[in-house]
Short mmCIF file of C-alpha atoms and ligand atoms in Angstrom, two decimals:
data_model
loop_
_atom_site.label_atom_id
_atom_site.label_comp_id
_atom_site.label_asym_id
_atom_site.label_seq_id
_atom_site.Cartn_x
_atom_site.Cartn_y
_atom_site.Cartn_z
CA MET A 1 -3.87 -10.72 -18.38
CA ALA A 2 -3.59 -14.44 -17.84
CA LYS A 3 -6.66 -15.29 -15.84
CA ARG A 4 -6.98 -19.00 -14.95
CA SER A 5 -10.27 -20.36 -16.04
CA ASP A 6 -11.28 -21.45 -12.58
CA GLU A 7 -10.50 -18.11 -10.96
CA HIS A 8 -13.20 -15.43 -10.87
CA LEU A 9 -12.64 -11.66 -10.87
CA LYS A 10 -15.21 -9.05 -9.99
CA VAL A 11 -14.45 -5.34 -10.20
CA LEU A 12 -14.61 -3.65 -6.77
CA ILE A 13 -12.95 -0.26 -7.47
CA ARG A 14 -12.58 1.10 -10.98
CA HIS A 15 -9.44 2.71 -12.21
CA SER A 16 -11.09 6.09 -12.65
CA ALA A 17 -12.20 6.03 -9.00
CA LEU A 18 -8.71 5.06 -7.85
CA LYS A 19 -7.13 7.87 -9.80
CA GLY A 20 -9.57 10.45 -8.47
CA ARG A 21 -9.12 9.40 -4.91
CA ILE A 22 -5.34 9.32 -5.17
CA ARG A 23 -5.38 12.90 -6.49
CA GLU A 24 -7.46 13.91 -3.47
CA MET A 25 -5.06 12.11 -1.07
CA ALA A 26 -2.06 14.02 -2.61
CA ARG A 27 -3.94 17.29 -2.24
CA GLN A 28 -4.54 16.51 1.47
CA MET A 29 -0.87 15.60 1.93
CA GLU A 30 0.31 18.85 0.28
CA ARG A 31 -2.01 20.92 2.47
CA GLU A 32 -0.65 19.19 5.62
CA LEU A 33 2.95 19.46 4.54
CA LYS A 34 2.65 23.22 4.15
CA GLY A 35 5.33 23.50 1.44
CA GLU A 36 7.91 21.29 3.18
CA ARG A 37 9.69 18.57 1.29
CA VAL A 38 8.33 15.03 1.57
CA HIS A 39 9.98 11.62 1.15
CA LEU A 40 7.66 8.83 -0.01
CA ILE A 41 8.66 5.28 0.90
CA GLY A 42 6.86 2.63 -1.08
CA VAL A 43 6.43 -0.85 0.22
CA LEU A 44 7.37 -3.27 -2.58
CA LYS A 45 5.99 -4.79 -4.54
CA GLY A 46 2.27 -4.06 -4.01
CA ALA A 47 2.49 -0.30 -3.52
CA CYS A 48 4.53 0.45 -6.64
CA ILE A 49 1.59 1.40 -8.83
CA PHE A 50 -0.16 3.42 -6.08
CA LEU A 51 3.11 5.28 -5.39
CA SER A 52 3.73 6.05 -9.09
CA ASP A 53 0.24 7.71 -9.40
CA LEU A 54 0.49 9.42 -6.03
CA VAL A 55 3.95 10.97 -6.68
CA ARG A 56 2.77 12.43 -10.03
CA SER A 57 -0.21 14.01 -8.27
CA PHE A 58 1.99 16.30 -6.17
CA LYS A 59 1.98 19.80 -7.70
CA SER A 60 3.80 22.27 -5.47
CA THR A 61 5.92 20.08 -3.09
CA ASP A 62 9.44 18.74 -3.43
CA VAL A 63 9.10 14.98 -3.42
CA SER A 64 11.68 12.23 -3.33
CA ILE A 65 11.05 8.46 -3.22
CA ASP A 66 12.63 5.29 -1.93
CA PHE A 67 11.44 1.72 -1.47
CA MET A 68 11.49 -1.04 1.04
CA ALA A 69 10.62 -4.69 0.28
CA VAL A 70 8.88 -6.83 2.84
CA ALA A 71 6.90 -9.99 2.68
CA SER A 72 4.30 -11.22 5.14
CA TYR A 73 2.43 -13.39 2.70
CA GLY A 74 3.35 -16.78 1.28
CA LYS A 75 2.18 -17.71 -2.18
CA GLY A 76 -1.42 -17.98 -1.25
CA LYS A 77 -4.02 -15.80 0.44
CA GLU A 78 -3.10 -16.34 4.12
CA SER A 79 -0.46 -14.29 5.95
CA SER A 80 2.48 -16.19 7.39
CA GLY A 81 2.15 -13.81 10.37
CA GLN A 82 5.79 -12.88 10.11
CA VAL A 83 7.28 -9.89 8.39
CA ARG A 84 10.65 -10.12 6.70
CA LEU A 85 12.69 -7.22 5.35
CA TYR A 86 14.11 -8.05 1.94
CA LYS A 87 15.28 -4.62 0.77
CA ASP A 88 16.18 -1.67 2.99
CA LEU A 89 16.18 2.04 2.09
CA ASP A 90 18.97 3.53 -0.10
CA THR A 91 19.44 6.69 1.98
CA SER A 92 18.94 8.07 5.46
CA ILE A 93 15.54 9.51 6.47
CA GLU A 94 16.88 11.50 9.46
CA GLY A 95 15.07 14.84 9.67
CA LEU A 96 12.76 14.11 6.71
CA ASN A 97 8.96 14.25 6.48
CA VAL A 98 8.28 10.63 5.57
CA ILE A 99 5.12 9.10 4.25
CA LEU A 100 5.06 5.31 4.19
CA VAL A 101 2.99 4.20 1.20
CA GLU A 102 1.37 0.77 1.35
CA ASP A 103 -1.07 -0.96 -0.95
CA ILE A 104 -3.37 -2.45 1.66
CA LEU A 105 -3.70 -2.39 5.47
CA ASP A 106 -4.88 -5.83 6.42
CA THR A 107 -3.84 -7.38 9.77
CA GLY A 108 -1.63 -4.41 10.46
CA LEU A 109 1.52 -6.55 11.11
CA THR A 110 3.53 -5.15 8.18
CA LEU A 111 2.90 -1.47 8.87
CA ASN A 112 3.49 -1.92 12.62
CA TYR A 113 6.83 -3.56 11.92
CA LEU A 114 7.86 -0.87 9.36
CA CYS A 115 6.81 1.97 11.62
CA ARG A 116 8.94 0.62 14.47
CA VAL A 117 11.94 0.23 12.06
CA LEU A 118 11.52 3.72 10.60
CA LYS A 119 10.92 5.58 13.85
CA GLN A 120 14.30 4.43 15.10
CA ARG A 121 15.86 6.34 12.25
CA LYS A 122 14.64 9.72 13.44
CA PRO A 123 12.48 11.10 10.61
CA LYS A 124 11.07 14.57 11.36
CA THR A 125 7.56 13.26 10.83
CA LEU A 126 6.24 9.77 9.89
CA ARG A 127 2.84 9.41 8.31
CA ILE A 128 1.12 6.33 6.83
CA ALA A 129 -0.83 6.18 3.58
CA ALA A 130 -2.71 2.98 2.51
CA LEU A 131 -4.68 2.80 -0.67
CA LEU A 132 -7.01 0.12 0.81
CA ASP A 133 -8.02 -0.80 4.31
CA LYS A 134 -9.69 -4.01 5.49
CA PRO A 135 -10.55 -3.00 9.09
CA GLU A 136 -12.24 -6.32 9.89
CA ARG A 137 -8.97 -8.23 9.62
CA ARG A 138 -6.96 -6.02 12.02
CA ILE A 139 -4.75 -7.88 14.59
CA GLN A 140 -2.48 -4.99 15.46
CA GLU A 141 -3.72 -1.43 15.67
CA VAL A 142 -2.32 0.97 13.11
CA ASN A 143 -3.04 4.71 12.94
CA ALA A 144 -3.08 5.40 9.22
CA ASP A 145 -3.10 9.09 8.33
CA TYR A 146 -4.42 8.61 4.78
CA ILE A 147 -6.74 5.76 3.63
CA GLY A 148 -7.95 5.59 -0.01
CA PHE A 149 -10.86 3.18 0.37
CA LYS A 150 -12.25 0.99 3.19
CA ILE A 151 -13.14 -2.42 1.68
CA PRO A 152 -14.96 -5.48 2.93
CA ASN A 153 -13.10 -8.63 4.08
CA GLU A 154 -12.46 -10.02 0.54
CA PHE A 155 -9.22 -10.92 -1.10
CA VAL A 156 -8.50 -8.37 -3.80
CA VAL A 157 -6.01 -8.17 -6.68
CA GLY A 158 -5.03 -5.58 -9.30
CA TYR A 159 -3.48 -2.16 -9.32
CA GLY A 160 -0.31 -3.59 -7.77
CA LEU A 161 -1.90 -6.22 -5.58
CA ASP A 162 -1.21 -9.88 -6.44
CA TYR A 163 -2.27 -13.38 -5.94
CA ALA A 164 0.88 -15.60 -6.16
CA GLU A 165 2.56 -12.73 -8.12
CA ARG A 166 -0.30 -12.63 -10.73
CA TYR A 167 -2.84 -9.91 -11.45
CA ARG A 168 -0.73 -6.89 -10.41
CA ASN A 169 -1.24 -5.47 -13.85
CA LEU A 170 -5.04 -5.13 -13.69
CA LYS A 171 -6.14 -1.49 -13.90
CA ASP A 172 -9.08 -2.00 -11.45
CA VAL A 173 -9.08 -3.44 -7.97
CA CYS A 174 -11.01 -6.73 -8.25
CA ILE A 175 -12.27 -9.35 -5.82
CA LEU A 176 -10.69 -12.71 -6.60
CA THR A 177 -12.61 -15.85 -5.94
CA LEU A 178 -10.80 -19.22 -6.15
CA PRO A 179 -12.47 -22.56 -6.76
CA PRO A 180 -13.29 -24.56 -3.63
CA GLN A 181 -10.30 -26.57 -2.48
P1 IMP B 1 -0.83 -7.02 6.82
O1 IMP B 1 0.61 -7.13 7.33
O2 IMP B 1 -1.62 -8.21 7.17
O3 IMP B 1 -1.49 -5.70 7.14
O4 IMP B 1 -0.77 -7.19 5.27
C1 IMP B 1 -0.20 -6.37 4.39
C2 IMP B 1 0.16 -7.05 3.13
O5 IMP B 1 -0.58 -8.25 2.94
C3 IMP B 1 -0.13 -6.14 1.99
O6 IMP B 1 0.97 -5.28 1.75
C4 IMP B 1 -0.37 -7.06 0.86
O7 IMP B 1 0.84 -7.40 0.26
C5 IMP B 1 -0.92 -8.39 1.51
N1 IMP B 1 -2.37 -8.43 1.42
C6 IMP B 1 -3.27 -8.24 2.40
N2 IMP B 1 -4.54 -8.38 1.95
C7 IMP B 1 -4.43 -8.60 0.62
C8 IMP B 1 -5.40 -8.80 -0.45
O8 IMP B 1 -6.65 -8.78 -0.28
N3 IMP B 1 -4.85 -8.97 -1.67
C9 IMP B 1 -3.52 -9.05 -1.91
N4 IMP B 1 -2.58 -8.87 -0.98
C10 IMP B 1 -3.00 -8.64 0.29
MG1 MG B 2 2.36 -5.37 0.21
#
């Protein structure tokens, strides 16, 4: 991992805790799906690692996956406030039990936008799973069905989350502190 010397990382959630919680989330999803097929939609790029652990935790349910790519952040830490769709789904979701899988719920703008888009496509059910939740930052209300961890209002990286495309490969979720500007 190429850490810049002036950037500081502090572990917030260890890999073992992430794995354990993700297994619990999959068990809860399976209970609620009652044997019906589920279609997981990962929000690229941040959710790719969460989704890959989540999908392998399903034991008795038929699971398919697809991805959407959006961006609401520029290169730095602050949201641009606008959500843009870069990659759409490969297949229709009409009549499917869909779970939208996101790395972190922050202002709520991204998930609000994606829910609006996906509801128009008539899934049978639409649920939301976010690995991390920063409730203090919310601008738009989002009713997430599954939350991995509530975290304080800190900028975090690792386990799929990036700062300017770096640090996605860290196994733990870490708080990133930058030097004063
Ligand atoms: P929202 O639209 O503000 O809820 O933000 C959602 C997106 O912002 C996430 O999918 C992340 O890509 C990004 N994001 C929000 N907070 C963080 C953070 O602490 N670290 C890295 N990315 C973040
Ligand atoms: Mg993201």
